[in-house]
Amino acid sequence: MPNPSIKDEKMYRDLRKQGNSEEKAARISNAAAARGKSAVGRKGGKSGSYQDWTVPELKKRAKELGMSGYSGLTKDKLVARLRNH
C-alpha cells in the first residue's frame, strides 16, 4: 500500500535501495515531486558517508534524530541504524 505522505513512490524506493534513510528518501522524493528532479539535483551538495564520521559524531546525530538505544552500539551497527532511521 502506498504511503500517502510520499509524493514520488518510485524515487523513494530507489533512494532507499541506495542506502538512504527513510527520512532522507522521503525529503528528496517529495522535493523532486514539488519542484522537479533537475531543480532538486542542482540544489544539493554531497554529504559525507557515515563511515567517515567518528562515533561521538554518530551518537550526536542519533540524538538529534530522537533515536534511542544507540549508546552501546558499535560504529557499524550505529551507522546501520542511522541509515535505516
Coordinates of C-alpha atoms in Angstrom, one line a residue, residues 2-80:
P2 CA 1.5 3.4 -1.0
N3 CA 2.3 5.9 1.7
P4 CA 0.2 9.0 1.2
S5 CA 2.9 11.3 2.5
I6 CA 5.3 10.2 -0.2
K7 CA 4.7 12.1 -3.4
D8 CA 7.0 10.0 -5.7
E9 CA 7.0 6.4 -4.6
K10 CA 9.4 5.1 -7.3
M11 CA 12.0 7.7 -6.5
Y12 CA 11.6 6.9 -2.7
R13 CA 12.1 3.2 -3.3
D14 CA 15.1 3.8 -5.5
L15 CA 16.7 6.1 -2.8
R16 CA 16.1 3.5 -0.1
K17 CA 17.7 0.8 -2.2
Q18 CA 20.8 3.1 -2.5
G19 CA 21.0 3.1 1.3
N20 CA 19.4 6.5 2.1
S21 CA 17.4 6.7 5.3
E22 CA 13.6 6.8 5.2
E23 CA 13.6 10.4 6.2
K24 CA 16.1 11.5 3.6
A25 CA 14.5 9.4 0.8
A26 CA 11.1 11.0 1.7
R27 CA 12.5 14.5 1.8
I28 CA 14.3 14.1 -1.6
S29 CA 11.4 12.4 -3.4
N30 CA 8.8 14.9 -2.1
A31 CA 11.1 17.9 -3.1
A32 CA 11.5 16.4 -6.6
A33 CA 7.8 15.9 -7.0
A34 CA 7.2 19.5 -6.0
R35 CA 10.0 21.3 -7.8
G36 CA 11.1 18.9 -10.5
K37 CA 14.0 16.4 -10.4
S38 CA 16.5 18.7 -12.2
A39 CA 15.9 21.6 -9.8
V40 CA 16.4 19.4 -6.8
G41 CA 19.6 17.8 -8.3
R42 CA 21.2 21.3 -8.8
K43 CA 20.4 22.4 -5.3
G44 CA 22.1 19.9 -3.1
G45 CA 25.7 19.1 -2.4
K46 CA 27.1 15.7 -1.4
S47 CA 27.3 14.8 2.2
G48 CA 30.0 12.6 3.6
S49 CA 29.4 9.0 4.4
Y50 CA 28.6 8.0 7.9
Q51 CA 31.6 5.7 7.7
D52 CA 33.8 8.8 7.7
W53 CA 32.2 10.1 10.9
T54 CA 33.5 9.5 14.4
V55 CA 31.5 7.5 17.0
P56 CA 30.7 10.7 19.0
E57 CA 29.5 12.5 15.9
L58 CA 27.3 9.5 15.0
K59 CA 25.8 9.4 18.5
K60 CA 25.2 13.2 18.4
R61 CA 23.3 12.7 15.1
A62 CA 21.3 9.8 16.6
K63 CA 20.3 12.1 19.4
E64 CA 19.3 14.9 17.0
L65 CA 17.1 12.4 15.2
G66 CA 15.4 11.4 18.5
M67 CA 16.7 7.8 18.3
S68 CA 17.1 5.7 21.5
G69 CA 19.2 2.6 22.4
Y70 CA 22.3 3.6 20.5
S71 CA 24.8 4.3 23.3
G72 CA 26.2 0.7 23.4
L73 CA 26.3 0.1 19.7
T74 CA 29.4 -0.5 17.7
K75 CA 30.2 2.0 14.9
D76 CA 29.0 -0.3 12.2
K77 CA 25.7 -1.0 13.9
L78 CA 25.2 2.6 14.7
V79 CA 25.8 3.5 11.0
A80 CA 23.2 0.9 10.0

